[in-house]
PDB file of C-alpha atoms in Angstrom:
ATOM      1  CA  MET A   1     -25.477 -15.963 -19.424  1.00  0.00           C
ATOM      2  CA  LEU A   2     -26.555 -12.333 -18.997  1.00  0.00           C
ATOM      3  CA  TYR A   3     -28.604 -13.305 -15.948  1.00  0.00           C
ATOM      4  CA  THR A   4     -25.561 -14.990 -14.354  1.00  0.00           C
ATOM      5  CA  TYR A   5     -23.433 -11.938 -15.082  1.00  0.00           C
ATOM      6  CA  LEU A   6     -26.012  -9.605 -13.528  1.00  0.00           C
ATOM      7  CA  ALA A   7     -26.412 -11.881 -10.504  1.00  0.00           C
ATOM      8  CA  ASN A   8     -22.640 -11.890  -9.946  1.00  0.00           C
ATOM      9  CA  LEU A   9     -22.533  -8.115 -10.356  1.00  0.00           C
ATOM     10  CA  MET A  10     -25.315  -7.716  -7.770  1.00  0.00           C
ATOM     11  CA  GLU A  11     -23.375  -9.882  -5.290  1.00  0.00           C
ATOM     12  CA  ILE A  12     -20.337  -7.638  -5.696  1.00  0.00           C
ATOM     13  CA  ILE A  13     -22.454  -4.511  -5.251  1.00  0.00           C
ATOM     14  CA  LYS A  14     -24.000  -5.963  -2.060  1.00  0.00           C
ATOM     15  CA  GLU A  15     -20.513  -6.420  -0.575  1.00  0.00           C
ATOM     16  CA  PHE A  16     -19.386  -2.930  -1.631  1.00  0.00           C
ATOM     17  CA  ARG A  17     -18.754  -0.656   1.369  1.00  0.00           C
ATOM     18  CA  SER A  18     -17.829   2.998   1.707  1.00  0.00           C
ATOM     19  CA  ILE A  19     -14.167   2.068   2.249  1.00  0.00           C
ATOM     20  CA  ASP A  20     -14.280   0.210  -1.075  1.00  0.00           C
ATOM     21  CA  PHE A  21     -15.549   3.385  -2.721  1.00  0.00           C
ATOM     22  CA  LEU A  22     -12.603   5.262  -1.202  1.00  0.00           C
ATOM     23  CA  THR A  23     -10.240   2.551  -2.477  1.00  0.00           C
ATOM     24  CA  LEU A  24     -11.740   2.894  -5.946  1.00  0.00           C
ATOM     25  CA  LEU A  25     -11.195   6.664  -5.843  1.00  0.00           C
ATOM     26  CA  VAL A  26      -7.559   6.150  -4.769  1.00  0.00           C
ATOM     27  CA  PHE A  27      -7.041   3.729  -7.662  1.00  0.00           C
ATOM     28  CA  LEU A  28      -8.602   6.087 -10.197  1.00  0.00           C
ATOM     29  CA  ARG A  29      -6.607   9.086  -8.943  1.00  0.00           C
ATOM     30  CA  ILE A  30      -3.291   7.221  -8.961  1.00  0.00           C
ATOM     31  CA  ILE A  31      -3.931   5.716 -12.382  1.00  0.00           C
ATOM     32  CA  TYR A  32      -4.853   9.128 -13.818  1.00  0.00           C
ATOM     33  CA  SER A  33      -1.743  10.666 -12.267  1.00  0.00           C
ATOM     34  CA  SER A  34       0.505   7.896 -13.562  1.00  0.00           C
ATOM     35  CA  ILE A  35      -0.783   8.150 -17.129  1.00  0.00           C
ATOM     36  CA  ARG A  36      -0.428  11.931 -17.086  1.00  0.00           C
ATOM     37  CA  SER A  37       3.043  12.125 -15.543  1.00  0.00           C
ATOM     38  CA  GLY A  38       4.884   9.410 -17.444  1.00  0.00           C
ATOM     39  CA  LEU A  39       7.012   6.419 -16.625  1.00  0.00           C
ATOM     40  CA  PHE A  40      10.000   8.150 -15.016  1.00  0.00           C
ATOM     41  CA  SER A  41       7.851  10.008 -12.508  1.00  0.00           C
ATOM     42  CA  GLU A  42       5.794   6.904 -11.818  1.00  0.00           C
ATOM     43  CA  GLY A  43       8.961   4.849 -11.380  1.00  0.00           C
ATOM     44  CA  VAL A  44      10.178   7.190  -8.647  1.00  0.00           C
ATOM     45  CA  LYS A  45       6.745   7.165  -6.980  1.00  0.00           C
ATOM     46  CA  ILE A  46       6.423   3.383  -7.017  1.00  0.00           C
ATOM     47  CA  THR A  47       9.959   3.109  -5.632  1.00  0.00           C
ATOM     48  CA  GLY A  48       8.925   5.395  -2.779  1.00  0.00           C
ATOM     49  CA  VAL A  49       5.786   3.382  -2.029  1.00  0.00           C
ATOM     50  CA  PHE A  50       7.746   0.124  -2.248  1.00  0.00           C
ATOM     51  CA  LEU A  51      10.509   1.320   0.091  1.00  0.00           C
ATOM     52  CA  GLY A  52       7.959   2.928   2.402  1.00  0.00           C
ATOM     53  CA  SER A  53       6.015  -0.310   2.693  1.00  0.00           C
ATOM     54  CA  PHE A  54       9.146  -2.410   3.158  1.00  0.00           C
ATOM     55  CA  PHE A  55      10.676  -0.214   5.860  1.00  0.00           C
ATOM     56  CA  SER A  56       7.376   0.303   7.661  1.00  0.00           C
ATOM     57  CA  LEU A  57       6.786  -3.459   7.810  1.00  0.00           C
ATOM     58  CA  GLN A  58      10.397  -4.099   8.813  1.00  0.00           C
ATOM     59  CA  PHE A  59      10.698  -1.486  11.543  1.00  0.00           C
ATOM     60  CA  TYR A  60       7.211  -0.810  12.962  1.00  0.00           C
ATOM     61  CA  PRO A  61       7.797  -3.097  15.977  1.00  0.00           C
ATOM     62  CA  PHE A  62      10.779  -0.962  17.001  1.00  0.00           C
ATOM     63  CA  PHE A  63       9.355   2.502  16.360  1.00  0.00           C
ATOM     64  CA  LEU A  64       6.653   3.325  18.923  1.00  0.00           C
ATOM     65  CA  ARG A  65       6.424   0.132  20.977  1.00  0.00           C
ATOM     66  CA  LYS A  66       9.130   1.337  23.307  1.00  0.00           C
ATOM     67  CA  TYR A  67       6.793   4.118  24.435  1.00  0.00           C
ATOM     68  CA  LYS A  68       4.369   2.416  26.761  1.00  0.00           C
ATOM     69  CA  SER A  69       1.231   4.468  27.007  1.00  0.00           C
ATOM     70  CA  GLY A  70      -1.579   4.350  29.508  1.00  0.00           C
ATOM     71  CA  VAL A  71      -3.844   5.910  26.904  1.00  0.00           C
ATOM     72  CA  LEU A  72      -2.933   3.955  23.751  1.00  0.00           C
ATOM     73  CA  LYS A  73      -2.754   0.176  23.532  1.00  0.00           C
ATOM     74  CA  GLN A  74       0.052  -1.558  21.667  1.00  0.00           C
ATOM     75  CA  ALA A  75      -2.265  -2.118  18.687  1.00  0.00           C
ATOM     76  CA  TYR A  76      -2.677   1.628  18.226  1.00  0.00           C
ATOM     77  CA  LEU A  77       1.053   2.215  18.618  1.00  0.00           C
ATOM     78  CA  ASP A  78       1.709  -0.380  15.892  1.00  0.00           C
ATOM     79  CA  PHE A  79      -0.943   1.231  13.689  1.00  0.00           C
ATOM     80  CA  PHE A  80       0.638   4.678  14.047  1.00  0.00           C
ATOM     81  CA  SER A  81       4.150   3.243  13.605  1.00  0.00           C
ATOM     82  CA  VAL A  82       3.312   1.713  10.226  1.00  0.00           C
ATOM     83  CA  ILE A  83       1.540   4.864   9.050  1.00  0.00           C
ATOM     84  CA  LEU A  84       4.263   7.274  10.237  1.00  0.00           C
ATOM     85  CA  ILE A  85       7.184   5.315   8.763  1.00  0.00           C
ATOM     86  CA  PHE A  86       5.343   4.715   5.495  1.00  0.00           C
ATOM     87  CA  CYS A  87       4.172   8.317   5.077  1.00  0.00           C
ATOM     88  CA  GLY A  88       7.594   9.710   5.991  1.00  0.00           C
ATOM     89  CA  ILE A  89       9.352   7.761   3.255  1.00  0.00           C
ATOM     90  CA  VAL A  90       6.618   8.361   0.665  1.00  0.00           C
ATOM     91  CA  VAL A  91       6.702  12.116   1.318  1.00  0.00           C
ATOM     92  CA  LEU A  92      10.469  12.150   0.691  1.00  0.00           C
ATOM     93  CA  PHE A  93       9.986  10.482  -2.688  1.00  0.00           C
ATOM     94  CA  PHE A  94       7.040  12.746  -3.491  1.00  0.00           C
ATOM     95  CA  LEU A  95       9.278  15.764  -2.929  1.00  0.00           C
ATOM     96  CA  LEU A  96      11.966  14.151  -5.089  1.00  0.00           C
ATOM     97  CA  VAL A  97       9.447  13.764  -7.929  1.00  0.00           C
ATOM     98  CA  LYS A  98       8.406  17.404  -7.567  1.00  0.00           C
ATOM     99  CA  VAL A  99      12.042  18.543  -7.848  1.00  0.00           C
ATOM    100  CA  PHE A 100      12.609  16.427 -10.968  1.00  0.00           C
ATOM    101  CA  MET A 101       9.365  17.640 -12.527  1.00  0.00           C
ATOM    102  CA  MET A 102      10.397  21.271 -11.996  1.00  0.00           C
ATOM    103  CA  LEU A 103      13.743  20.592 -13.684  1.00  0.00           C
ATOM    104  CA  GLU A 104      12.251  18.642 -16.567  1.00  0.00           C
ATOM    105  CA  LYS A 105      10.648  20.525 -19.415  1.00  0.00           C
ATOM    106  CA  GLU A 106       7.188  19.535 -20.605  1.00  0.00           C
ATOM    107  CA  ARG A 107       7.622  16.497 -22.800  1.00  0.00           C
ATOM    108  CA  LYS A 108       5.418  14.370 -24.976  1.00  0.00           C
ATOM    109  CA  ILE A 109       4.532  10.987 -23.513  1.00  0.00           C
ATOM    110  CA  SER A 110       4.154   8.162 -26.029  1.00  0.00           C
ATOM    111  CA  PRO A 111       1.164   5.792 -25.931  1.00  0.00           C
ATOM    112  CA  LEU A 112       3.462   2.875 -25.044  1.00  0.00           C
ATOM    113  CA  GLU A 113       4.898   4.837 -22.114  1.00  0.00           C
ATOM    114  CA  ARG A 114       1.343   5.621 -20.978  1.00  0.00           C
ATOM    115  CA  ILE A 115       0.502   1.908 -20.981  1.00  0.00           C
ATOM    116  CA  PHE A 116       3.555   1.088 -18.861  1.00  0.00           C
ATOM    117  CA  SER A 117       2.725   4.031 -16.591  1.00  0.00           C
ATOM    118  CA  LEU A 118      -0.804   2.666 -16.214  1.00  0.00           C
ATOM    119  CA  CYS A 119       0.554  -0.726 -15.105  1.00  0.00           C
ATOM    120  CA  ALA A 120       2.997   0.913 -12.691  1.00  0.00           C
ATOM    121  CA  GLY A 121       0.185   3.080 -11.320  1.00  0.00           C
ATOM    122  CA  MET A 122      -1.987   0.024 -10.687  1.00  0.00           C
ATOM    123  CA  MET A 123       0.883  -1.657  -8.841  1.00  0.00           C
ATOM    124  CA  ARG A 124       1.499   1.479  -6.781  1.00  0.00           C
ATOM    125  CA  ALA A 125      -2.192   1.814  -5.901  1.00  0.00           C
ATOM    126  CA  SER A 126      -2.394  -1.872  -4.912  1.00  0.00           C
ATOM    127  CA  LEU A 127       0.626  -1.597  -2.640  1.00  0.00           C
ATOM    128  CA  LEU A 128      -0.581   1.683  -1.144  1.00  0.00           C
ATOM    129  CA  VAL A 129      -4.035   0.332  -0.296  1.00  0.00           C
ATOM    130  CA  SER A 130      -2.536  -2.916   0.983  1.00  0.00           C
ATOM    131  CA  ILE A 131      -0.263  -1.126   3.450  1.00  0.00           C
ATOM    132  CA  PHE A 132      -3.272   0.755   4.814  1.00  0.00           C
ATOM    133  CA  ILE A 133      -5.219  -2.501   5.114  1.00  0.00           C
ATOM    134  CA  PHE A 134      -2.254  -3.990   6.976  1.00  0.00           C
ATOM    135  CA  SER A 135      -1.999  -1.031   9.352  1.00  0.00           C
ATOM    136  CA  PHE A 136      -5.730  -1.037  10.093  1.00  0.00           C
ATOM    137  CA  SER A 137      -5.552  -4.759  10.891  1.00  0.00           C
ATOM    138  CA  PHE A 138      -3.901  -3.821  14.210  1.00  0.00           C
ATOM    139  CA  LEU A 139      -7.049  -2.053  15.360  1.00  0.00           C
ATOM    140  CA  PRO A 140      -9.902  -3.880  17.088  1.00  0.00           C
ATOM    141  CA  PRO A 141     -12.332  -5.438  14.579  1.00  0.00           C
ATOM    142  CA  ASN A 142     -15.096  -2.921  15.318  1.00  0.00           C
ATOM    143  CA  GLU A 143     -12.693  -0.039  14.470  1.00  0.00           C
ATOM    144  CA  ASN A 144     -11.218  -1.589  11.320  1.00  0.00           C
ATOM    145  CA  PRO A 145     -13.002  -0.102   8.280  1.00  0.00           C
ATOM    146  CA  TYR A 146     -11.495  -2.745   5.975  1.00  0.00           C
ATOM    147  CA  LYS A 147     -12.858  -5.734   7.937  1.00  0.00           C
ATOM    148  CA  GLY A 148     -14.818  -7.833   5.448  1.00  0.00           C
ATOM    149  CA  SER A 149     -14.486  -5.317   2.598  1.00  0.00           C
ATOM    150  CA  LEU A 150     -13.837  -6.167  -1.030  1.00  0.00           C
ATOM    151  CA  SER A 151     -10.619  -4.163  -0.837  1.00  0.00           C
ATOM    152  CA  SER A 152      -9.427  -6.406   1.953  1.00  0.00           C
ATOM    153  CA  LYS A 153     -10.462  -9.543   0.124  1.00  0.00           C
ATOM    154  CA  PHE A 154      -8.422  -8.687  -2.967  1.00  0.00           C
ATOM    155  CA  LEU A 155      -5.529  -6.545  -1.710  1.00  0.00           C
ATOM    156  CA  LYS A 156      -4.677  -7.439   1.895  1.00  0.00           C
ATOM    157  CA  GLN A 157      -1.799  -9.753   0.957  1.00  0.00           C
ATOM    158  CA  VAL A 158       0.007  -7.423  -1.477  1.00  0.00           C
ATOM    159  CA  ALA A 159       2.162  -5.545   1.077  1.00  0.00           C
ATOM    160  CA  PRO A 160       3.051  -8.603   3.218  1.00  0.00           C
ATOM    161  CA  TRP A 161       3.868 -10.632   0.113  1.00  0.00           C
ATOM    162  CA  THR A 162       6.048  -7.790  -1.211  1.00  0.00           C
ATOM    163  CA  TYR A 163       7.825  -7.521   2.136  1.00  0.00           C
ATOM    164  CA  ILE A 164       8.442 -11.270   2.443  1.00  0.00           C
ATOM    165  CA  TYR A 165       9.922 -11.628  -1.038  1.00  0.00           C
ATOM    166  CA  SER A 166      11.891  -8.375  -1.033  1.00  0.00           C
ATOM    167  CA  PHE A 167      13.387  -9.167   2.378  1.00  0.00           C
ATOM    168  CA  LYS A 168      15.551 -11.783   0.672  1.00  0.00           C
ATOM    169  CA  PHE A 169      17.142  -8.986  -1.374  1.00  0.00           C
ATOM    170  CA  PHE A 170      17.528  -6.532   1.507  1.00  0.00           C
ATOM    171  CA  GLU A 171      18.957  -9.254   3.738  1.00  0.00           C
ATOM    172  CA  LYS A 172      21.881  -9.568   1.314  1.00  0.00           C
ATOM    173  CA  ILE A 173      22.527  -5.834   1.630  1.00  0.00           C
ATOM    174  CA  ASN A 174      22.323  -5.842   5.425  1.00  0.00           C
ATOM    175  CA  PRO A 175      22.615  -9.381   6.881  1.00  0.00           C
ATOM    176  CA  SER A 176      22.103  -8.100  10.436  1.00  0.00           C
ATOM    177  CA  TRP A 177      18.414  -7.387   9.775  1.00  0.00           C
ATOM    178  CA  GLU A 178      16.000  -9.924  11.171  1.00  0.00           C
ATOM    179  CA  PHE A 179      12.863 -10.940   9.355  1.00  0.00           C
ATOM    180  CA  ASN A 180       9.715  -9.499  10.965  1.00  0.00           C
ATOM    181  CA  LYS A 181       7.791 -12.685  11.784  1.00  0.00           C
ATOM    182  CA  GLU A 182       4.639 -10.718  12.607  1.00  0.00           C
ATOM    183  CA  VAL A 183       4.217  -9.980   8.906  1.00  0.00           C
ATOM    184  CA  LYS A 184       4.390 -13.713   8.132  1.00  0.00           C
ATOM    185  CA  ILE A 185       1.748 -14.373  10.806  1.00  0.00           C
ATOM    186  CA  TYR A 186      -0.483 -11.731   9.205  1.00  0.00           C
ATOM    187  CA  GLU A 187       0.040 -13.273   5.782  1.00  0.00           C
ATOM    188  CA  VAL A 188      -1.303 -16.682   6.816  1.00  0.00           C
ATOM    189  CA  LYS A 189      -4.412 -15.256   8.503  1.00  0.00           C
ATOM    190  CA  LYS A 190      -7.477 -16.054   6.467  1.00  0.00           C
ATOM    191  CA  ASP A 191      -9.598 -13.171   7.757  1.00  0.00           C
ATOM    192  CA  LEU A 192      -8.558  -9.750   8.927  1.00  0.00           C
TER     193      LEU A 192
END
């Protein structure tokens, strides 16, 4: 039993890449931040990451594609579109959290709230890493740091899945929006 466990652990370590180490650091930092800041702050942050991922996946085809470039291929324009839309929305929510934290006095966070904050932080980290995996999937395979990584294996479907299922809600709010079929195509791909 111990031998099997160690053999499985060695297989995981063999597949571990530098981008997986970076993903692990992102997870640890977000989880630490979420436990420290509490559920309200984490709720605003996860809302920002959720809306950032939804709007970046919904609107990236319309953002930079209209600018044809002799220097950058469409894949790079799509990559930058996803990143710019996502980061723009997340920064707005980050600033919102900072304003609320300045207004709020230091308060004691209960152990139960820390547990819920931990879960919310893990969801936020998963969605954040997944949107980066999605954006890097536009790049050629030799330039995609997530190609074949453990992060990609476990997290690549989080953002597309979130977009696909949340689109049903947003479609009711604005029926004129069209579903981005490119996200569905990405979702069914077996390998990045």
